[in-house]
């Protein structure tokens, strides 16, 4: 088992990475203060892993909340089910919420933990590749609003993150590709050598080769932990983790939550950000082509949905969380492995980039 640390002073926490972590006696218990826990999962993950987790928690009073699966349910109505269960079973302030599932479950459980009795402990047990390399680390929690992705939420850090790589074996290939989008993102923004490694190892990653997947998770989590320790609340460098996301969130909102997976939208969004960086003359056409090939090799889309007009992008990107004083800021590249967040891009270049989608 590998252990990384997210260094946030007295709110620091470990990220455990390994296979069969549920069965490690004492690992979970060492991060639980009280006698009561509430496991939150979805109706796809529950039949696969809930029994194993409950066995590891024998001795605790367990409440289970099984939510409907998918991005379309990342909303107030579903969140309320967590509060209903906590109150029905009289959970007090020493309770611990445990998120067992992908990023949707992790984001909602973390937000519920931030709000319940003004804040209780929670643990992340991410079961998708995307949540293991990104969403379970860093304390961004929340839900969607019909007008914008992740618009309601809180920064709230977990007590620990348990990444059991064995759980990936049941993940459908489309979800594996979605997770690869966030892994590729780390290479684009911060680590050109990692991009080269990804080019050589993409077939192994798509086949869920345990050695390759574990290495990709470790490298991704260590970059994320480093960035979060530097800038927990996204005053600066953390915004770079949103490379491709301004375009991607617009795609998800436009298509209807869950129609395009988050990672798919980020895949196409990263290619749009590469395209705009190339139009600005900040990266060469060879780098654009290379970046696009890496995204395509992960089985991800490299163009936005045909039905999406440039005007749709403009309207939806105007509610991005990086907009400041009405001004759109984007994460763009000055080279592969070198990102900036900037409002200083040419409006004609942006129009040409959005015209990858028909007017
Ligand atoms: P998800 O939670 O919807 O999971 C994807 C699908 O995989 C679901 O159908 C789920 O039931 C299923 N699943 C989960 N684990 C499985 C397993 N082991 N075997 C088989 N099926 C399994 O989606 P996701 O891609 O994990 O996460 C996307 C969400 O994460 C989005 O809402 C996005 O906004 C959010 N996100 C948050 C952050 C953050 O920093 N908080 C970062 C990136 C993404
Ligand atoms: N996924 C973006 C972040 O955690 O900041």
Tab-separated table of C-alpha atoms and ligand atoms in Angstrom:
chain	number	residue	atom	x	y	z
A	1	UNK	CA	0.000	0.000	0.000
A	2	UNK	CA	1.205	3.512	-0.908
A	3	UNK	CA	0.340	6.484	1.260
A	4	UNK	CA	0.433	10.100	0.068
A	5	UNK	CA	-0.366	13.086	2.236
A	6	UNK	CA	-2.437	16.167	1.522
A	7	UNK	CA	-0.588	18.750	3.552
A	8	UNK	CA	-3.087	21.218	5.003
A	9	UNK	CA	-1.788	21.778	8.527
A	10	UNK	CA	-4.167	20.397	11.160
A	11	UNK	CA	-6.569	19.368	8.356
A	12	UNK	CA	-3.965	17.215	6.579
A	13	UNK	CA	-5.056	13.730	5.557
A	14	UNK	CA	-3.713	10.561	3.968
A	15	UNK	CA	-4.511	9.092	0.554
A	16	UNK	CA	-4.093	5.302	0.756
A	17	UNK	CA	-3.592	3.551	-2.592
A	18	UNK	CA	-3.608	-0.235	-2.903
A	19	UNK	CA	-5.591	-3.352	-3.668
A	20	UNK	CA	-7.959	-4.925	-1.136
A	21	UNK	CA	-7.885	-1.963	1.260
A	22	UNK	CA	-11.351	-2.695	2.682
A	23	UNK	CA	-9.943	-5.840	4.232
A	24	UNK	CA	-7.063	-4.078	5.981
A	25	UNK	CA	-8.063	-4.259	9.639
A	26	UNK	CA	-8.021	-0.968	11.495
A	27	UNK	CA	-7.373	1.236	8.454
A	28	UNK	CA	-10.873	2.699	8.299
A	29	UNK	CA	-11.373	2.641	12.058
A	30	UNK	CA	-8.334	4.815	12.599
A	31	UNK	CA	-10.210	7.660	10.882
A	32	UNK	CA	-13.582	7.224	12.622
A	33	UNK	CA	-14.193	9.014	15.965
A	34	UNK	CA	-17.710	7.935	17.002
A	35	UNK	CA	-19.760	4.745	17.017
A	36	UNK	CA	-22.032	5.651	14.133
A	37	UNK	CA	-21.299	5.817	10.405
A	38	UNK	CA	-23.432	6.576	7.364
A	39	UNK	CA	-22.392	4.943	4.095
A	40	UNK	CA	-23.612	6.809	1.029
A	41	UNK	CA	-23.475	4.982	-2.293
A	42	UNK	CA	-25.471	4.569	-5.495
A	43	UNK	CA	-27.640	1.731	-6.758
A	44	UNK	CA	-24.941	0.553	-9.205
A	45	UNK	CA	-22.092	0.408	-6.677
A	46	UNK	CA	-24.173	-0.918	-3.754
A	47	UNK	CA	-24.597	-4.492	-5.087
A	48	UNK	CA	-20.873	-4.615	-5.931
A	49	UNK	CA	-19.116	-3.287	-2.816
A	50	UNK	CA	-21.517	-2.349	-0.001
A	51	UNK	CA	-21.454	-5.743	1.747
A	52	UNK	CA	-17.638	-5.810	1.792
A	53	UNK	CA	-17.504	-2.323	3.263
A	54	UNK	CA	-20.139	-3.137	5.878
A	55	UNK	CA	-18.157	-6.224	6.925
A	56	UNK	CA	-15.103	-4.023	7.439
A	57	UNK	CA	-17.218	-1.794	9.694
A	58	UNK	CA	-18.709	-4.430	11.964
A	59	UNK	CA	-18.924	-2.931	15.431
A	60	UNK	CA	-20.283	0.410	14.180
A	61	UNK	CA	-23.953	1.409	13.943
A	62	UNK	CA	-24.353	1.715	10.184
A	63	UNK	CA	-26.895	3.723	8.222
A	64	UNK	CA	-26.887	3.014	4.502
A	65	UNK	CA	-28.135	5.508	1.929
A	66	UNK	CA	-28.434	4.129	-1.594
A	67	UNK	CA	-29.004	6.932	-4.074
A	68	UNK	CA	-30.047	6.683	-7.728
A	69	UNK	CA	-27.023	6.442	-10.043
A	70	UNK	CA	-25.702	9.241	-12.174
A	71	UNK	CA	-24.966	12.894	-12.787
A	72	UNK	CA	-28.652	13.680	-13.371
A	73	UNK	CA	-29.230	13.018	-9.635
A	74	UNK	CA	-26.478	15.295	-8.320
A	75	UNK	CA	-29.027	17.786	-7.010
A	76	UNK	CA	-30.902	19.123	-3.944
A	77	UNK	CA	-33.601	16.456	-4.044
A	78	UNK	CA	-31.108	13.597	-3.869
A	79	UNK	CA	-28.960	15.394	-1.289
A	80	UNK	CA	-32.011	15.704	0.959
A	81	UNK	CA	-32.182	11.882	1.163
A	82	UNK	CA	-28.829	11.899	2.990
A	83	UNK	CA	-30.050	14.445	5.569
A	84	UNK	CA	-33.338	12.524	5.986
A	85	UNK	CA	-31.431	9.319	6.802
A	86	UNK	CA	-29.020	11.065	9.197
A	87	UNK	CA	-31.886	12.623	11.144
A	88	UNK	CA	-34.054	9.496	11.122
A	89	UNK	CA	-31.197	7.467	12.631
A	90	UNK	CA	-30.246	10.326	14.995
A	91	UNK	CA	-26.660	10.801	13.920
A	92	UNK	CA	-24.822	13.186	16.212
A	93	UNK	CA	-21.788	15.381	15.626
A	94	UNK	CA	-19.364	12.485	16.091
A	95	UNK	CA	-20.778	10.627	13.122
A	96	UNK	CA	-18.718	9.885	10.008
A	97	UNK	CA	-20.138	9.864	6.485
A	98	UNK	CA	-18.468	7.461	4.075
A	99	UNK	CA	-18.721	8.079	0.329
A	100	UNK	CA	-18.572	4.781	-1.569
A	101	UNK	CA	-18.749	5.438	-5.305
A	102	UNK	CA	-17.703	7.762	-8.093
A	103	UNK	CA	-17.360	11.523	-8.151
A	104	UNK	CA	-21.095	12.144	-7.979
A	105	UNK	CA	-21.391	10.267	-4.679
A	106	UNK	CA	-18.139	11.759	-3.356
A	107	UNK	CA	-19.131	15.352	-4.165
A	108	UNK	CA	-22.629	14.962	-2.680
A	109	UNK	CA	-21.519	13.107	0.452
A	110	UNK	CA	-18.800	15.656	1.114
A	111	UNK	CA	-21.326	18.479	0.753
A	112	UNK	CA	-23.749	16.701	3.101
A	113	UNK	CA	-20.901	16.298	5.625
A	114	UNK	CA	-20.043	20.001	5.313
A	115	UNK	CA	-23.663	20.984	6.047
A	116	UNK	CA	-24.970	18.401	8.558
A	117	UNK	CA	-24.927	19.960	12.017
A	118	UNK	CA	-22.561	22.559	10.491
A	119	UNK	CA	-19.921	19.954	9.681
A	120	UNK	CA	-19.158	16.313	10.500
A	121	UNK	CA	-16.344	13.997	9.436
A	122	UNK	CA	-16.302	12.143	6.129
A	123	UNK	CA	-14.151	9.584	4.332
A	124	UNK	CA	-13.806	9.148	0.582
A	125	UNK	CA	-13.777	5.629	-0.886
A	126	UNK	CA	-13.686	6.392	-4.626
A	127	UNK	CA	-14.572	3.508	-6.956
A	128	UNK	CA	-14.216	5.051	-10.439
A	129	UNK	CA	-10.908	5.895	-12.094
A	130	UNK	CA	-12.005	9.531	-12.331
A	131	UNK	CA	-12.784	9.787	-8.635
A	132	UNK	CA	-9.578	7.948	-7.670
A	133	UNK	CA	-7.355	10.364	-9.594
A	134	UNK	CA	-9.228	13.588	-9.003
A	135	UNK	CA	-12.556	14.194	-7.283
A	136	UNK	CA	-11.903	12.343	-3.996
A	137	UNK	CA	-8.859	14.517	-3.263
A	138	UNK	CA	-8.922	18.214	-2.470
A	139	UNK	CA	-12.241	18.875	-0.763
A	140	UNK	CA	-14.362	20.300	-3.555
A	141	UNK	CA	-17.887	19.167	-2.737
A	142	UNK	CA	-21.270	20.110	-4.117
A	143	UNK	CA	-24.175	19.627	-6.462
A	144	UNK	CA	-25.258	20.887	-9.883
A	145	UNK	CA	-27.783	23.627	-10.641
A	146	UNK	CA	-29.837	23.338	-13.858
A	147	UNK	CA	-28.052	26.506	-15.067
A	148	UNK	CA	-24.514	25.403	-14.227
A	149	UNK	CA	-22.306	22.474	-13.144
A	150	UNK	CA	-21.141	22.290	-9.511
A	151	UNK	CA	-22.492	25.767	-8.803
A	152	UNK	CA	-23.630	24.987	-5.235
A	153	UNK	CA	-21.070	23.578	-2.820
A	154	UNK	CA	-18.327	23.987	-0.249
A	155	UNK	CA	-14.629	23.405	0.198
A	156	UNK	CA	-14.588	20.680	2.855
A	157	UNK	CA	-11.762	18.197	3.311
A	158	UNK	CA	-12.202	14.482	4.149
A	159	UNK	CA	-10.463	12.655	7.015
A	160	UNK	CA	-8.924	10.174	4.593
A	161	UNK	CA	-9.130	8.865	1.027
A	162	UNK	CA	-9.037	5.076	0.499
A	163	UNK	CA	-8.304	4.170	-3.114
A	164	UNK	CA	-8.907	0.466	-3.617
A	165	UNK	CA	-7.620	-0.214	-7.123
A	166	UNK	CA	-9.339	-3.630	-7.165
A	167	UNK	CA	-12.714	-1.896	-7.460
A	168	UNK	CA	-11.797	-0.700	-10.966
A	169	UNK	CA	-12.113	-4.222	-12.350
A	170	UNK	CA	-15.907	-3.806	-12.618
A	171	UNK	CA	-15.762	-0.388	-14.272
A	172	UNK	CA	-17.188	-0.210	-17.837
A	173	UNK	CA	-14.699	0.872	-20.572
A	174	UNK	CA	-16.545	4.146	-21.207
A	175	UNK	CA	-16.007	5.121	-17.549
A	176	UNK	CA	-12.320	4.102	-17.771
A	177	UNK	CA	-11.888	6.518	-20.684
A	178	UNK	CA	-13.664	9.252	-18.715
A	179	UNK	CA	-11.155	8.799	-15.882
A	180	UNK	CA	-8.248	8.952	-18.315
A	181	UNK	CA	-9.325	12.494	-19.262
A	182	UNK	CA	-8.431	13.820	-15.805
A	183	UNK	CA	-5.164	11.840	-15.800
A	184	UNK	CA	-4.161	13.362	-19.160
A	185	UNK	CA	-5.092	16.784	-17.762
A	186	UNK	CA	-2.287	16.562	-15.162
A	187	UNK	CA	0.224	15.958	-17.951
A	188	UNK	CA	-1.022	18.908	-20.011
A	189	UNK	CA	-0.916	21.378	-17.133
A	190	UNK	CA	2.149	20.334	-15.178
A	191	UNK	CA	4.122	17.323	-16.314
A	192	UNK	CA	5.319	16.893	-19.907
A	193	UNK	CA	7.207	13.692	-18.988
A	194	UNK	CA	3.973	12.192	-17.695
A	195	UNK	CA	2.389	12.934	-21.102
A	196	UNK	CA	5.157	10.943	-22.783
A	197	UNK	CA	4.594	8.110	-20.288
A	198	UNK	CA	0.857	8.208	-21.081
A	199	UNK	CA	1.539	7.956	-24.818
A	200	UNK	CA	3.483	4.737	-24.237
A	201	UNK	CA	1.098	3.258	-21.677
A	202	UNK	CA	-2.367	4.142	-22.954
A	203	UNK	CA	-3.247	0.592	-24.142
A	204	UNK	CA	-2.188	-0.820	-20.731
A	205	UNK	CA	-4.252	1.813	-18.945
A	206	UNK	CA	-7.338	1.135	-21.060
A	207	UNK	CA	-6.930	-2.581	-20.329
A	208	UNK	CA	-6.715	-1.746	-16.582
A	209	UNK	CA	-3.268	-3.280	-16.219
A	210	UNK	CA	-2.765	-3.049	-12.417
A	211	UNK	CA	0.838	-1.786	-12.575
A	212	UNK	CA	0.091	0.972	-15.097
A	213	UNK	CA	-3.143	2.023	-13.393
A	214	UNK	CA	-1.512	2.209	-9.956
A	215	UNK	CA	1.324	4.318	-11.326
A	216	UNK	CA	-1.121	6.691	-13.055
A	217	UNK	CA	-3.180	7.033	-9.868
A	218	UNK	CA	-0.093	7.740	-7.755
A	219	UNK	CA	1.270	10.352	-10.164
A	220	UNK	CA	-2.128	12.021	-10.531
A	221	UNK	CA	-2.835	12.107	-6.797
A	222	UNK	CA	0.596	13.433	-5.967
A	223	UNK	CA	0.169	16.311	-8.439
A	224	UNK	CA	-3.301	17.015	-7.105
A	225	UNK	CA	-2.150	16.871	-3.451
A	226	UNK	CA	0.695	19.264	-4.233
A	227	UNK	CA	-1.597	21.775	-5.968
A	228	UNK	CA	-4.260	21.603	-3.239
A	229	UNK	CA	-1.657	22.085	-0.488
A	230	UNK	CA	-0.438	25.179	-2.323
A	231	UNK	CA	-3.860	26.705	-3.023
A	232	UNK	CA	-6.760	24.969	-1.254
A	233	UNK	CA	-9.458	27.496	-2.188
A	234	UNK	CA	-8.461	28.185	-5.774
A	235	UNK	CA	-7.088	31.673	-5.398
A	236	UNK	CA	-4.385	30.872	-7.938
A	237	UNK	CA	-2.668	27.701	-9.133
A	238	UNK	CA	-5.605	25.349	-8.362
A	239	UNK	CA	-7.553	26.924	-11.231
A	240	UNK	CA	-5.146	25.121	-13.578
A	241	UNK	CA	-6.817	21.843	-12.568
A	242	UNK	CA	-9.777	23.129	-14.544
A	243	UNK	CA	-7.967	22.819	-17.884
A	244	UNK	CA	-10.640	21.998	-20.482
A	245	UNK	CA	-13.378	22.248	-17.850
A	246	UNK	CA	-14.900	25.610	-18.859
A	247	UNK	CA	-15.691	24.194	-22.299
A	248	UNK	CA	-16.476	20.788	-20.764
A	249	UNK	CA	-18.932	22.033	-18.141
A	250	UNK	CA	-20.735	23.987	-20.886
A	251	UNK	CA	-21.064	20.744	-22.890
A	252	UNK	CA	-22.403	18.796	-19.880
A	253	UNK	CA	-24.963	21.474	-19.011
A	254	UNK	CA	-26.040	21.897	-22.633
A	255	UNK	CA	-26.462	18.190	-23.345
A	256	UNK	CA	-28.283	17.503	-20.047
A	257	UNK	CA	-26.379	16.143	-17.045
A	258	UNK	CA	-25.254	12.560	-17.654
A	259	UNK	CA	-25.673	12.519	-21.455
A	260	UNK	CA	-21.976	13.224	-21.970
A	261	UNK	CA	-19.885	11.854	-19.089
A	262	UNK	CA	-17.853	14.484	-17.224
A	263	UNK	CA	-14.598	12.976	-18.502
A	264	UNK	CA	-15.877	12.921	-22.094
A	265	UNK	CA	-16.811	16.588	-21.924
A	266	UNK	CA	-13.389	17.366	-20.410
A	267	UNK	CA	-11.727	15.405	-23.242
A	268	UNK	CA	-13.382	17.536	-25.946
A	269	UNK	CA	-12.924	20.641	-23.760
A	270	UNK	CA	-9.172	20.051	-23.461
A	271	UNK	CA	-8.860	19.817	-27.247
A	272	UNK	CA	-10.764	23.122	-27.544
A	273	UNK	CA	-8.365	24.702	-25.021
A	274	UNK	CA	-5.391	23.301	-26.974
A	275	UNK	CA	-6.909	24.695	-30.170
A	276	UNK	CA	-7.306	28.171	-28.647
A	277	UNK	CA	-3.745	28.038	-27.271
A	278	UNK	CA	-2.526	27.197	-30.795
A	279	UNK	CA	-4.585	30.031	-32.314
A	280	UNK	CA	-2.886	32.392	-29.822
A	281	UNK	CA	0.477	31.130	-31.087
A	282	UNK	CA	1.374	29.784	-27.622
A	283	UNK	CA	1.712	26.174	-28.762
A	284	UNK	CA	2.655	24.881	-32.211
A	285	UNK	CA	0.446	22.915	-34.607
A	286	UNK	CA	2.603	19.843	-33.836
A	287	UNK	CA	1.799	20.190	-30.118
A	288	UNK	CA	-1.903	20.656	-30.906
A	289	UNK	CA	-1.880	17.496	-33.045
A	290	UNK	CA	0.028	15.557	-30.380
A	291	UNK	CA	-2.347	16.671	-27.631
A	292	UNK	CA	-5.378	15.753	-29.710
A	293	UNK	CA	-3.908	12.299	-30.438
A	294	UNK	CA	-3.379	11.625	-26.722
A	295	UNK	CA	-7.010	12.507	-25.953
A	296	UNK	CA	-8.245	10.367	-28.870
A	297	UNK	CA	-6.040	7.441	-27.799
A	298	UNK	CA	-7.900	7.364	-24.474
A	299	UNK	CA	-11.158	6.717	-26.349
A	300	UNK	CA	-12.458	10.229	-25.705
A	301	UNK	CA	-14.253	12.647	-28.037
A	302	UNK	CA	-12.051	15.401	-29.518
A	303	UNK	CA	-14.813	17.635	-30.867
A	304	UNK	CA	-17.856	19.133	-29.129
A	305	UNK	CA	-21.364	17.811	-29.824
A	306	UNK	CA	-22.634	18.666	-33.309
A	307	UNK	CA	-25.804	20.143	-31.826
A	308	UNK	CA	-23.905	22.757	-29.812
A	309	UNK	CA	-23.618	26.245	-31.316
A	310	UNK	CA	-20.952	28.833	-30.523
A	311	UNK	CA	-23.726	30.922	-28.934
A	312	UNK	CA	-24.515	28.015	-26.574
A	313	UNK	CA	-20.897	27.933	-25.437
A	314	UNK	CA	-20.832	31.703	-24.867
A	315	UNK	CA	-24.053	31.649	-22.806
A	316	UNK	CA	-23.014	28.677	-20.657
A	317	UNK	CA	-19.361	29.677	-20.219
A	318	UNK	CA	-20.550	33.002	-18.799
A	319	UNK	CA	-21.588	31.146	-15.593
A	320	UNK	CA	-18.196	29.464	-15.119
A	321	UNK	CA	-16.722	29.807	-11.609
A	322	UNK	CA	-13.568	31.368	-13.065
A	323	UNK	CA	-15.536	34.361	-14.381
A	324	UNK	CA	-14.470	37.424	-12.334
A	325	UNK	CA	-16.231	40.798	-12.584
A	326	UNK	CA	-18.009	39.524	-15.683
A	327	UNK	CA	-14.749	38.635	-17.430
A	328	UNK	CA	-14.205	35.102	-18.735
A	329	UNK	CA	-10.871	33.542	-17.723
A	330	UNK	CA	-9.638	30.324	-19.298
A	331	UNK	CA	-6.889	27.821	-18.582
A	332	UNK	CA	-4.655	27.736	-21.657
A	333	UNK	CA	-1.242	26.295	-22.457
A	334	UNK	CA	2.064	28.031	-23.130
A	335	UNK	CA	3.515	24.615	-23.969
A	336	UNK	CA	2.638	20.981	-23.211
A	337	UNK	CA	3.103	20.741	-19.425
A	338	UNK	CA	2.897	24.519	-18.893
A	339	UNK	CA	-0.515	26.082	-18.162
A	340	UNK	CA	-1.765	29.565	-17.272
A	341	UNK	CA	-5.132	30.975	-16.304
A	342	UNK	CA	-5.787	34.118	-18.299
A	343	UNK	CA	-8.378	36.571	-19.554
A	344	UNK	CA	-5.817	37.781	-22.057
A	345	UNK	CA	-6.852	35.850	-25.140
A	346	UNK	CA	-7.935	37.209	-28.475
A	347	UNK	CA	-11.727	37.343	-28.894
A	348	UNK	CA	-11.462	36.480	-32.601
A	349	UNK	CA	-9.342	33.439	-31.734
A	350	UNK	CA	-12.022	32.356	-29.228
A	351	UNK	CA	-14.753	32.844	-31.861
A	352	UNK	CA	-12.765	30.743	-34.339
A	353	UNK	CA	-12.240	28.078	-31.677
A	354	UNK	CA	-15.955	27.976	-30.824
A	355	UNK	CA	-16.707	27.736	-34.533
A	356	UNK	CA	-15.323	24.171	-34.314
A	357	UNK	CA	-19.000	23.900	-33.429
A	358	UNK	CA	-21.351	25.076	-36.224
A	359	UNK	CA	-22.808	28.626	-35.879
B	1	LIG	P1	-20.111	8.826	-11.336
B	1	LIG	O1	-19.998	9.049	-9.894
B	1	LIG	O2	-21.421	9.121	-11.993
B	1	LIG	O3	-19.684	7.326	-11.661
B	1	LIG	C1	-19.732	6.881	-12.969
B	1	LIG	C2	-20.530	5.588	-13.114
B	1	LIG	O4	-19.751	4.486	-12.680
B	1	LIG	C3	-21.817	5.550	-12.305
B	1	LIG	O5	-22.782	4.894	-13.090
B	1	LIG	C4	-21.436	4.676	-11.113
B	1	LIG	O6	-22.537	4.036	-10.541
B	1	LIG	C5	-20.504	3.695	-11.758
B	1	LIG	N1	-19.523	3.056	-10.889
B	1	LIG	C6	-18.819	3.619	-9.880
B	1	LIG	N2	-17.896	2.771	-9.428
B	1	LIG	C7	-18.017	1.635	-10.138
B	1	LIG	C8	-17.324	0.397	-10.145
B	1	LIG	N3	-16.269	0.197	-9.356
B	1	LIG	N4	-17.732	-0.567	-10.994
B	1	LIG	C9	-18.773	-0.322	-11.846
B	1	LIG	N5	-19.439	0.828	-11.908
B	1	LIG	C10	-19.070	1.799	-11.068
B	1	LIG	O7	-19.044	9.696	-12.151
B	1	LIG	P2	-17.466	9.939	-12.001
B	1	LIG	O8	-16.959	9.957	-13.375
B	1	LIG	O9	-16.861	9.055	-11.000
B	1	LIG	O10	-17.424	11.417	-11.405
B	1	LIG	C11	-17.907	12.513	-12.130
B	1	LIG	C12	-18.331	13.586	-11.150
B	1	LIG	O11	-17.179	14.024	-10.422
B	1	LIG	C13	-18.900	14.810	-11.812
B	1	LIG	O12	-20.052	15.209	-11.130
B	1	LIG	C14	-17.814	15.855	-11.679
B	1	LIG	O13	-18.325	17.161	-11.617
B	1	LIG	C15	-17.183	15.439	-10.380
B	1	LIG	N6	-15.791	15.886	-10.202
B	1	LIG	C16	-15.461	16.480	-9.040
B	1	LIG	C17	-14.169	16.890	-8.805
B	1	LIG	C18	-13.804	17.469	-7.471
B	1	LIG	O14	-12.680	17.970	-7.331
B	1	LIG	N7	-14.658	17.391	-6.484
B	1	LIG	C19	-13.186	16.676	-9.776
B	1	LIG	C20	-13.540	16.045	-10.974
B	1	LIG	C21	-14.865	15.649	-11.176
B	2	LIG	N1	-11.011	19.174	-10.342
B	2	LIG	C1	-10.599	20.505	-10.043
B	2	LIG	C2	-10.147	20.720	-8.635
B	2	LIG	O1	-10.195	19.859	-7.799
B	2	LIG	O2	-9.737	21.793	-8.316
